[in-house]
Tab-separated table of C-alpha atoms and ligand atoms in Angstrom:
chain	number	residue	atom	x	y	z
A	20	MET	CA	-151.908	-93.381	-28.530
A	21	VAL	CA	-151.064	-92.699	-32.275
A	22	GLY	CA	-148.321	-90.898	-33.872
A	23	ALA	CA	-147.333	-91.713	-37.336
A	24	ARG	CA	-149.606	-92.036	-40.586
A	25	PRO	CA	-149.986	-95.734	-40.528
A	26	ASN	CA	-151.329	-95.660	-37.042
A	27	PHE	CA	-154.289	-93.618	-38.109
A	28	MET	CA	-156.152	-96.140	-40.214
A	29	LYS	CA	-155.566	-98.816	-37.526
A	30	ALA	CA	-156.984	-96.642	-34.713
A	31	ALA	CA	-159.994	-95.355	-36.414
A	32	PRO	CA	-162.025	-98.562	-36.370
A	33	VAL	CA	-160.929	-99.303	-32.823
A	34	MET	CA	-161.846	-96.178	-31.466
A	35	ARG	CA	-165.277	-96.212	-33.334
A	36	ALA	CA	-165.879	-99.987	-32.036
A	37	LEU	CA	-165.016	-98.921	-28.578
A	38	ALA	CA	-167.406	-95.939	-28.714
A	39	GLU	CA	-170.231	-98.010	-30.197
A	40	SER	CA	-169.774	-100.588	-27.306
A	41	GLY	CA	-170.814	-97.680	-24.729
A	42	GLN	CA	-168.635	-99.254	-22.427
A	43	ALA	CA	-165.257	-97.266	-22.490
A	44	GLN	CA	-164.313	-93.644	-21.885
A	45	GLN	CA	-161.589	-92.875	-24.461
A	46	LEU	CA	-158.939	-90.332	-24.582
A	47	LEU	CA	-156.742	-89.771	-27.618
A	48	VAL	CA	-152.954	-88.899	-27.548
A	49	HIS	CA	-151.216	-87.859	-30.688
A	50	SER	CA	-147.327	-88.090	-30.281
A	51	GLY	CA	-146.912	-85.544	-33.181
A	52	GLN	CA	-144.364	-87.899	-34.652
A	53	HIS	CA	-146.106	-86.953	-38.002
A	54	TYR	CA	-147.262	-83.282	-38.079
A	55	ASP	CA	-147.500	-81.993	-41.554
A	56	PHE	CA	-151.238	-81.390	-42.761
A	57	ASN	CA	-150.778	-84.352	-45.349
A	58	MET	CA	-149.181	-86.948	-43.050
A	59	SER	CA	-151.734	-86.404	-40.243
A	60	ASP	CA	-154.531	-83.974	-40.176
A	61	VAL	CA	-156.159	-85.105	-43.355
A	62	PHE	CA	-156.400	-88.674	-42.180
A	63	PHE	CA	-158.080	-87.391	-39.145
A	64	GLN	CA	-160.548	-85.664	-41.382
A	65	GLU	CA	-161.269	-88.248	-43.775
A	66	LEU	CA	-161.352	-91.236	-41.305
A	67	GLY	CA	-163.664	-89.305	-38.921
A	68	ILE	CA	-161.120	-89.698	-36.013
A	69	PRO	CA	-161.842	-87.297	-33.156
A	70	ALA	CA	-159.405	-84.387	-32.432
A	71	PRO	CA	-156.831	-85.647	-30.053
A	72	ASP	CA	-157.146	-84.673	-26.338
A	73	PHE	CA	-153.334	-84.313	-26.193
A	74	ASN	CA	-151.008	-83.419	-28.896
A	75	LEU	CA	-147.567	-83.880	-27.690
A	76	GLN	CA	-146.016	-82.285	-30.655
A	77	ALA	CA	-142.811	-84.345	-30.232
A	78	GLY	CA	-141.875	-84.108	-33.971
A	79	SER	CA	-138.830	-85.396	-35.844
A	80	GLY	CA	-135.316	-86.403	-34.560
A	81	SER	CA	-132.932	-89.370	-34.365
A	82	HIS	CA	-134.557	-92.604	-33.299
A	83	ALA	CA	-133.137	-91.913	-29.495
A	84	GLN	CA	-134.291	-88.242	-29.589
A	85	GLN	CA	-137.431	-88.886	-30.997
A	86	THR	CA	-138.425	-91.978	-28.840
A	87	ALA	CA	-137.238	-90.301	-25.650
A	88	GLU	CA	-139.152	-87.079	-26.467
A	89	ILE	CA	-142.369	-88.982	-26.838
A	90	MET	CA	-141.906	-90.836	-23.488
A	91	LYS	CA	-140.905	-87.539	-21.594
A	92	LEU	CA	-144.063	-85.831	-22.858
A	93	PHE	CA	-146.263	-89.050	-22.622
A	94	GLU	CA	-145.344	-89.931	-18.946
A	95	PRO	CA	-147.187	-87.033	-17.489
A	96	VAL	CA	-150.280	-87.473	-19.387
A	97	VAL	CA	-150.534	-91.045	-18.160
A	98	LEU	CA	-149.595	-90.091	-14.450
A	99	GLU	CA	-152.568	-87.488	-14.593
A	100	GLN	CA	-155.088	-89.671	-16.371
A	101	ARG	CA	-154.312	-93.077	-14.837
A	102	PRO	CA	-155.996	-94.914	-17.815
A	103	ASP	CA	-157.041	-98.650	-17.316
A	104	LEU	CA	-155.400	-99.535	-20.546
A	105	VAL	CA	-153.415	-97.948	-23.163
A	106	LEU	CA	-153.727	-99.002	-26.889
A	107	VAL	CA	-150.797	-98.668	-29.063
A	108	TYR	CA	-150.651	-99.548	-32.887
A	109	GLY	CA	-148.144	-100.920	-35.259
A	110	ASP	CA	-144.467	-100.633	-35.034
A	111	VAL	CA	-143.418	-96.948	-35.228
A	112	ASN	CA	-141.270	-95.109	-32.694
A	113	SER	CA	-144.356	-93.654	-31.118
A	114	THR	CA	-145.595	-97.349	-30.269
A	115	LEU	CA	-142.584	-98.413	-28.502
A	116	ALA	CA	-142.188	-95.030	-26.702
A	117	ALA	CA	-145.784	-95.217	-25.248
A	118	ALA	CA	-145.436	-98.932	-24.562
A	119	LEU	CA	-142.222	-98.292	-22.306
A	120	VAL	CA	-144.067	-95.607	-20.418
A	121	CYS	CA	-146.865	-97.743	-19.494
A	122	ALA	CA	-144.784	-100.709	-18.710
A	123	LYS	CA	-142.851	-98.714	-16.117
A	124	LEU	CA	-145.960	-97.082	-14.662
A	125	LEU	CA	-147.642	-100.579	-14.428
A	126	VAL	CA	-150.479	-99.536	-16.836
A	127	PRO	CA	-151.798	-102.318	-19.030
A	128	ILE	CA	-151.033	-102.154	-22.754
A	129	GLY	CA	-152.835	-103.523	-25.458
A	130	HIS	CA	-150.757	-103.758	-28.794
A	131	VAL	CA	-152.850	-103.673	-31.976
A	132	GLU	CA	-150.949	-105.585	-34.831
A	133	ALA	CA	-148.929	-107.707	-32.446
A	134	GLY	CA	-146.721	-110.621	-33.558
A	135	LEU	CA	-145.525	-109.474	-36.915
A	136	ARG	CA	-141.831	-110.211	-37.492
A	137	SER	CA	-139.445	-109.687	-40.414
A	138	PHE	CA	-136.460	-111.212	-38.484
A	139	ASP	CA	-134.571	-108.271	-39.872
A	140	ARG	CA	-133.148	-106.210	-36.793
A	141	THR	CA	-131.683	-103.752	-39.207
A	142	MET	CA	-135.284	-102.374	-39.575
A	143	PRO	CA	-136.149	-99.893	-36.659
A	144	GLU	CA	-139.713	-101.188	-36.741
A	145	GLU	CA	-138.553	-104.852	-36.026
A	146	VAL	CA	-137.061	-103.542	-32.785
A	147	ASN	CA	-140.209	-101.602	-31.985
A	148	ARG	CA	-142.381	-104.699	-32.583
A	149	ILE	CA	-140.259	-107.054	-30.431
A	150	LEU	CA	-140.015	-104.894	-27.513
A	151	THR	CA	-143.626	-103.558	-27.575
A	152	ASP	CA	-144.914	-107.127	-27.677
A	153	GLN	CA	-142.681	-108.046	-24.782
A	154	VAL	CA	-144.191	-105.469	-22.435
A	155	SER	CA	-147.883	-105.767	-23.665
A	156	ASP	CA	-150.720	-107.449	-21.884
A	157	PHE	CA	-153.140	-107.723	-24.834
A	158	LEU	CA	-151.680	-108.802	-28.089
A	159	PHE	CA	-154.106	-108.439	-30.770
A	160	THR	CA	-152.712	-110.278	-33.982
A	161	PRO	CA	-153.791	-109.936	-37.518
A	162	SER	CA	-152.779	-113.363	-38.750
A	163	ARG	CA	-151.734	-116.750	-37.458
A	164	ASP	CA	-148.007	-116.236	-38.145
A	165	GLY	CA	-148.209	-113.519	-35.530
A	166	ASP	CA	-149.440	-116.031	-32.943
A	167	GLN	CA	-146.656	-118.535	-33.890
A	168	ASN	CA	-144.073	-115.726	-33.607
A	169	LEU	CA	-145.185	-114.719	-30.078
A	170	ALA	CA	-145.471	-118.486	-28.875
A	171	HIS	CA	-141.745	-118.758	-30.050
A	172	GLU	CA	-140.714	-115.726	-28.149
A	173	GLY	CA	-142.434	-117.210	-24.934
A	174	VAL	CA	-145.375	-114.893	-24.775
A	175	ALA	CA	-148.174	-116.490	-22.697
A	176	PRO	CA	-150.880	-117.741	-25.012
A	177	GLU	CA	-153.742	-116.218	-22.989
A	178	LYS	CA	-152.364	-112.709	-23.642
A	179	VAL	CA	-152.629	-113.314	-27.465
A	180	HIS	CA	-155.803	-112.812	-29.380
A	181	LEU	CA	-156.004	-113.385	-33.049
A	182	VAL	CA	-158.397	-110.543	-34.176
A	183	GLY	CA	-157.634	-110.079	-38.045
A	184	ASN	CA	-156.640	-106.948	-39.603
A	185	VAL	CA	-157.980	-103.497	-38.408
A	186	MET	CA	-156.374	-101.697	-41.496
A	187	ILE	CA	-158.401	-103.924	-43.715
A	188	ASP	CA	-161.744	-102.764	-41.591
A	189	THR	CA	-160.846	-99.184	-42.602
A	190	LEU	CA	-160.366	-100.153	-46.314
A	191	ILE	CA	-163.619	-101.874	-46.386
A	192	ARG	CA	-165.426	-99.018	-44.899
A	193	MET	CA	-163.767	-96.316	-47.041
A	194	LEU	CA	-163.340	-98.078	-50.491
A	195	PRO	CA	-166.647	-97.081	-51.898
A	196	LYS	CA	-166.235	-93.424	-50.950
A	197	SER	CA	-162.565	-93.447	-52.102
A	198	GLN	CA	-163.775	-93.866	-55.752
A	199	GLU	CA	-165.077	-90.160	-55.671
A	200	HIS	CA	-161.466	-89.162	-55.020
A	201	ALA	CA	-159.814	-90.782	-58.066
A	202	MET	CA	-157.516	-88.372	-60.055
A	203	ARG	CA	-159.403	-87.202	-62.899
A	204	ASP	CA	-156.769	-88.036	-65.917
A	205	LEU	CA	-156.020	-91.570	-64.852
A	206	PRO	CA	-154.983	-93.875	-67.738
A	207	GLU	CA	-156.468	-97.335	-68.223
A	208	ARG	CA	-153.201	-98.895	-66.904
A	209	PHE	CA	-150.842	-97.232	-64.629
A	210	ALA	CA	-148.419	-98.346	-61.720
A	211	VAL	CA	-148.201	-96.635	-58.283
A	212	VAL	CA	-145.007	-96.461	-56.352
A	213	THR	CA	-144.340	-95.591	-52.797
A	214	LEU	CA	-140.870	-95.644	-51.192
A	215	HIS	CA	-139.618	-94.426	-47.914
A	216	ARG	CA	-137.701	-97.049	-45.842
A	217	PRO	CA	-134.263	-95.849	-44.894
A	218	SER	CA	-132.981	-99.160	-46.593
A	219	ASN	CA	-134.103	-97.829	-50.027
A	220	VAL	CA	-134.088	-94.077	-49.797
A	221	ASP	CA	-130.979	-93.350	-47.541
A	222	ASP	CA	-128.710	-94.999	-50.240
A	223	LEU	CA	-128.695	-92.487	-52.686
A	224	ALA	CA	-126.989	-94.550	-55.456
A	225	TRP	CA	-129.671	-97.339	-55.036
A	226	LEU	CA	-132.376	-94.620	-54.865
A	227	GLY	CA	-131.097	-92.953	-58.308
A	228	ALA	CA	-131.005	-96.423	-60.069
A	229	MET	CA	-134.552	-97.006	-58.702
A	230	ILE	CA	-135.719	-93.704	-60.365
A	231	GLN	CA	-133.938	-94.571	-63.481
A	232	THR	CA	-135.696	-97.926	-63.626
A	233	LEU	CA	-139.069	-96.285	-62.926
A	234	GLU	CA	-138.493	-93.729	-65.802
A	235	GLU	CA	-137.768	-96.773	-68.026
A	236	VAL	CA	-141.042	-98.518	-66.920
A	237	SER	CA	-142.860	-95.206	-67.499
A	238	HIS	CA	-142.279	-95.368	-71.239
A	239	ASN	CA	-144.695	-98.522	-71.329
A	240	LEU	CA	-146.920	-97.782	-68.248
A	241	GLN	CA	-147.525	-94.439	-66.442
A	242	VAL	CA	-146.028	-94.349	-62.840
A	243	LEU	CA	-147.406	-92.286	-60.294
A	244	PHE	CA	-145.209	-91.692	-57.149
A	245	PRO	CA	-146.618	-89.924	-54.297
A	246	ILE	CA	-143.463	-88.919	-52.286
A	247	HIS	CA	-143.027	-89.244	-48.532
A	248	PRO	CA	-141.307	-86.238	-46.987
A	249	ARG	CA	-138.136	-88.308	-46.079
A	250	THR	CA	-137.941	-89.604	-49.751
A	251	ARG	CA	-138.323	-85.965	-51.011
A	252	GLN	CA	-135.388	-84.651	-48.980
A	253	ARG	CA	-133.257	-87.603	-50.351
A	254	LEU	CA	-134.201	-87.105	-53.840
A	255	VAL	CA	-133.391	-83.260	-53.571
A	256	GLU	CA	-130.031	-84.291	-52.023
A	257	ALA	CA	-129.466	-86.781	-55.005
A	258	GLY	CA	-130.501	-83.878	-57.583
A	259	LEU	CA	-133.495	-85.887	-58.633
A	260	GLY	CA	-136.144	-83.784	-56.969
A	261	ASN	CA	-137.924	-82.651	-60.063
A	262	GLY	CA	-140.631	-84.745	-61.827
A	263	ARG	CA	-139.873	-85.772	-65.265
A	264	ASP	CA	-142.079	-84.723	-68.244
A	265	ASN	CA	-142.604	-88.409	-69.403
A	266	GLY	CA	-144.620	-90.985	-67.774
A	267	LEU	CA	-143.172	-90.591	-64.169
A	268	ARG	CA	-145.245	-88.304	-62.176
A	269	LEU	CA	-143.765	-87.237	-58.680
A	270	LEU	CA	-146.669	-86.405	-56.385
A	271	LYS	CA	-147.127	-84.808	-53.023
A	272	PRO	CA	-148.352	-87.435	-50.263
A	273	LEU	CA	-151.716	-88.187	-50.931
A	274	SER	CA	-154.793	-88.533	-48.484
A	275	TYR	CA	-156.155	-91.708	-47.471
A	276	LEU	CA	-158.997	-91.648	-49.988
A	277	GLU	CA	-156.999	-90.330	-52.739
A	278	PHE	CA	-154.379	-93.142	-52.325
A	279	LEU	CA	-157.073	-95.881	-52.017
A	280	ALA	CA	-158.659	-94.668	-55.097
A	281	LEU	CA	-155.365	-94.972	-57.056
A	282	GLU	CA	-154.336	-98.370	-55.336
A	283	SER	CA	-157.443	-100.003	-56.121
A	284	ARG	CA	-157.311	-99.149	-59.677
A	285	ALA	CA	-153.685	-99.794	-60.253
A	286	THR	CA	-152.143	-102.321	-62.674
A	287	VAL	CA	-149.365	-102.934	-60.350
A	288	VAL	CA	-148.313	-101.313	-56.989
A	289	ILE	CA	-144.380	-101.013	-56.217
A	290	THR	CA	-143.858	-100.412	-52.695
A	291	ASP	CA	-141.615	-100.833	-49.382
A	292	SER	CA	-144.637	-100.052	-47.137
A	293	GLY	CA	-145.938	-102.625	-44.801
A	294	GLY	CA	-149.647	-101.635	-44.846
A	295	ILE	CA	-149.780	-101.285	-48.651
A	296	GLN	CA	-148.667	-105.012	-48.881
A	297	GLU	CA	-151.882	-105.868	-46.855
A	298	GLU	CA	-154.054	-103.508	-48.744
A	299	THR	CA	-153.150	-104.857	-52.217
A	300	THR	CA	-153.692	-108.407	-51.130
A	301	TYR	CA	-157.135	-107.514	-50.045
A	302	LEU	CA	-157.593	-105.543	-53.188
A	303	ARG	CA	-156.135	-108.392	-55.320
A	304	VAL	CA	-153.936	-105.863	-56.919
A	305	PRO	CA	-150.484	-107.264	-57.963
A	306	CYS	CA	-147.691	-105.886	-55.653
A	307	LEU	CA	-144.045	-105.872	-56.021
A	308	THR	CA	-142.283	-105.156	-52.511
A	309	VAL	CA	-138.901	-103.571	-52.831
A	310	ARG	CA	-137.494	-105.554	-49.613
A	311	GLU	CA	-135.606	-108.701	-49.064
A	312	ASN	CA	-138.232	-109.909	-46.418
A	313	THR	CA	-141.574	-109.024	-45.003
A	314	GLU	CA	-143.283	-109.190	-41.635
A	315	ARG	CA	-146.554	-109.796	-43.520
A	316	PRO	CA	-145.821	-113.384	-44.924
A	317	ALA	CA	-149.538	-113.931	-45.478
A	318	THR	CA	-149.368	-111.310	-48.242
A	319	VAL	CA	-146.841	-113.372	-50.021
A	320	GLU	CA	-148.312	-116.785	-49.378
A	321	ALA	CA	-151.801	-116.239	-49.859
A	322	GLY	CA	-151.812	-112.791	-51.532
A	323	THR	CA	-150.720	-110.946	-54.435
A	324	ASN	CA	-147.540	-109.727	-52.924
A	325	VAL	CA	-144.107	-110.741	-54.535
A	326	LEU	CA	-140.826	-109.829	-52.873
A	327	VAL	CA	-138.422	-108.300	-55.443
A	328	GLY	CA	-135.670	-107.641	-52.944
A	329	ARG	CA	-133.064	-105.198	-54.281
A	330	SER	CA	-133.088	-106.430	-57.870
A	331	LEU	CA	-133.916	-103.781	-60.728
A	332	ASP	CA	-133.971	-106.689	-63.189
A	333	ARG	CA	-136.744	-108.459	-61.065
A	334	ILE	CA	-138.675	-105.270	-60.970
A	335	ARG	CA	-138.619	-104.983	-64.760
A	336	SER	CA	-139.330	-108.702	-65.416
A	337	GLU	CA	-142.314	-108.789	-62.788
A	338	ILE	CA	-143.880	-105.746	-64.540
A	339	ALA	CA	-143.221	-107.433	-67.969
A	340	ARG	CA	-145.199	-110.540	-66.566
A	341	ILE	CA	-147.909	-108.393	-65.179
A	342	LEU	CA	-148.506	-106.297	-68.368
A	343	ALA	CA	-148.491	-109.665	-70.394
A	344	GLY	CA	-151.631	-110.562	-68.084
A	345	ASN	CA	-149.776	-113.285	-66.106
A	346	THR	CA	-150.699	-111.971	-62.603
A	347	LYS	CA	-150.692	-113.742	-59.283
A	348	GLN	CA	-153.871	-114.866	-58.228
A	349	GLY	CA	-154.400	-114.119	-54.427
A	350	GLN	CA	-156.489	-114.983	-51.583
A	351	VAL	CA	-157.603	-112.858	-48.664
A	352	PRO	CA	-156.251	-114.281	-45.456
A	353	PRO	CA	-158.792	-115.378	-42.893
A	354	LEU	CA	-160.376	-112.606	-40.616
A	355	TRP	CA	-159.474	-109.660	-42.925
A	356	ASP	CA	-163.226	-109.297	-43.101
A	357	GLY	CA	-163.862	-105.740	-41.401
A	358	CYS	CA	-164.834	-106.862	-38.142
A	359	ALA	CA	-161.345	-106.908	-36.442
A	360	ALA	CA	-161.713	-103.739	-34.470
A	361	ARG	CA	-165.176	-105.040	-32.960
A	362	ARG	CA	-163.511	-108.333	-31.797
A	363	ILE	CA	-160.861	-105.973	-30.166
A	364	ALA	CA	-163.555	-103.948	-28.519
A	365	GLU	CA	-165.254	-107.076	-27.316
A	366	ILE	CA	-162.156	-108.261	-25.575
A	367	ILE	CA	-161.165	-105.133	-23.946
A	368	THR	CA	-164.743	-104.509	-22.681
A	369	THR	CA	-165.127	-107.933	-21.110
A	370	ARG	CA	-161.628	-108.180	-19.660
A	371	CYS	CA	-160.693	-104.835	-18.553
B	13	LIG	C1	-142.186	-93.572	-39.875
B	13	LIG	C2	-142.257	-95.063	-39.454
B	13	LIG	C3	-142.361	-96.076	-40.226
B	13	LIG	C4	-143.520	-95.894	-41.141
B	13	LIG	C5	-143.635	-94.206	-41.688
B	13	LIG	C6	-144.882	-94.025	-42.414
B	13	LIG	C7	-140.602	-95.086	-37.446
B	13	LIG	C8	-139.130	-95.797	-36.942
B	13	LIG	N1	-140.707	-95.328	-38.569
B	13	LIG	O1	-141.252	-93.408	-40.771
B	13	LIG	O2	-142.236	-97.359	-39.733
B	13	LIG	O3	-143.751	-96.712	-42.190
B	13	LIG	O4	-143.637	-93.546	-40.540
B	13	LIG	O5	-144.755	-92.803	-42.984
B	13	LIG	O6	-141.333	-94.988	-36.552
B	13	LIG	N2	-141.241	-85.594	-41.878
B	13	LIG	C9	-141.912	-84.495	-42.325
B	13	LIG	N3	-143.269	-84.380	-41.890
B	13	LIG	C10	-143.779	-85.183	-41.100
B	13	LIG	C11	-143.201	-86.291	-40.670
B	13	LIG	C12	-141.880	-86.433	-41.070
B	13	LIG	O7	-141.411	-83.692	-43.172
B	13	LIG	O8	-145.039	-84.865	-40.831
B	13	LIG	C13	-139.885	-85.697	-42.325
B	13	LIG	C14	-138.970	-85.217	-41.259
B	13	LIG	O9	-137.760	-84.865	-41.915
B	13	LIG	C15	-138.496	-86.459	-40.692
B	13	LIG	C16	-138.570	-87.649	-41.699
B	13	LIG	O10	-139.543	-87.004	-42.554
B	13	LIG	O11	-137.256	-86.552	-39.949
B	13	LIG	C17	-138.797	-89.006	-41.171
B	13	LIG	O12	-139.736	-88.928	-40.327
B	13	LIG	P1	-139.923	-90.090	-39.040
B	13	LIG	O13	-141.152	-89.969	-38.236
B	13	LIG	O14	-138.801	-90.089	-38.303
B	13	LIG	O15	-139.994	-91.530	-39.821
B	13	LIG	P2	-140.725	-91.955	-41.327
B	13	LIG	O16	-139.589	-92.135	-42.212
B	13	LIG	O17	-141.947	-91.206	-41.424
């Protein structure tokens, strides 16, 4: 089951590995949480994900509405198809909705990217992570901290499988191809920005202050900002919806290959995304995360990620440091090696 943009690059390698095993019949359900062409279809095309067998078209809404709608639409599919296992990915509302449906129908659940914790329950994703893990039967973790978090929460160790990072499987497979999709007029040095978390974009005063800082930064370093639909709406509400003519370029949401081409060549990435913290660590590209915490501590401890919190001064000073050539040297965490999905497929096909 998939639903939102960050699910697609995680499901693609797992579906491929299960198909290659020849031992599993698969059905793909798309909740429809993300539905725009450039938030969904383009990822299916580029990543070679088969068309969904079921598209629930649940769409947007409040958290309760969206989660409930997905549950109502997903339950009959599970009742009719009677799967031996349902795989859910990451921490979006579709993940928890599908997991709750299966838990009540006593259908086994595999959670890919289990165990991550920001310890910040104001994030909707943290609630989704904790609850999905509690009802899952197979918990596939990307890094050791995930295993430790699950142990602290009393999850039985035999349910937990440290397999590595499936998002990095996709990155490794697609990186060579992505280079054909680089924007033509890229300067030698540039920054890439993505912001979409409610904590950053729903506070219009803070969003405005960040845009102003990015405009300042863009006098020295071109800033490319592909804009998530939620952020686009907020910028329009704040009267900031038009791209400025200087170095700050506001772009539509990019495809997987277009974004990877940018990210892999960037001088610095400024983000509040989860997956981008991991991708920049793998690519050894400096990353400034505009959050107070992260559920992906390996990217800070081993990788190139720096948490700048809600500090515009910190963003300015970190960028100055990076432009002076003083960048954090990162390591790639263990098992982020392109083989995580194969490990998952092996576990599933031997135990289910
Ligand atoms: C969701 C996930 C978030 C993930 C992000 C990646 C949850 C709680 N949040 O946030 O963890 O990092 O996806 O993108 O599940 N919209 C469109 N077109 C679309 C989808 C959404 O215009 O295809 C607009 C709608 O106005 C919608 C808003 O974006 O109300 C937010 O979408 P939603 O799915 O609720 O959450 P995201 O912010 O995308």
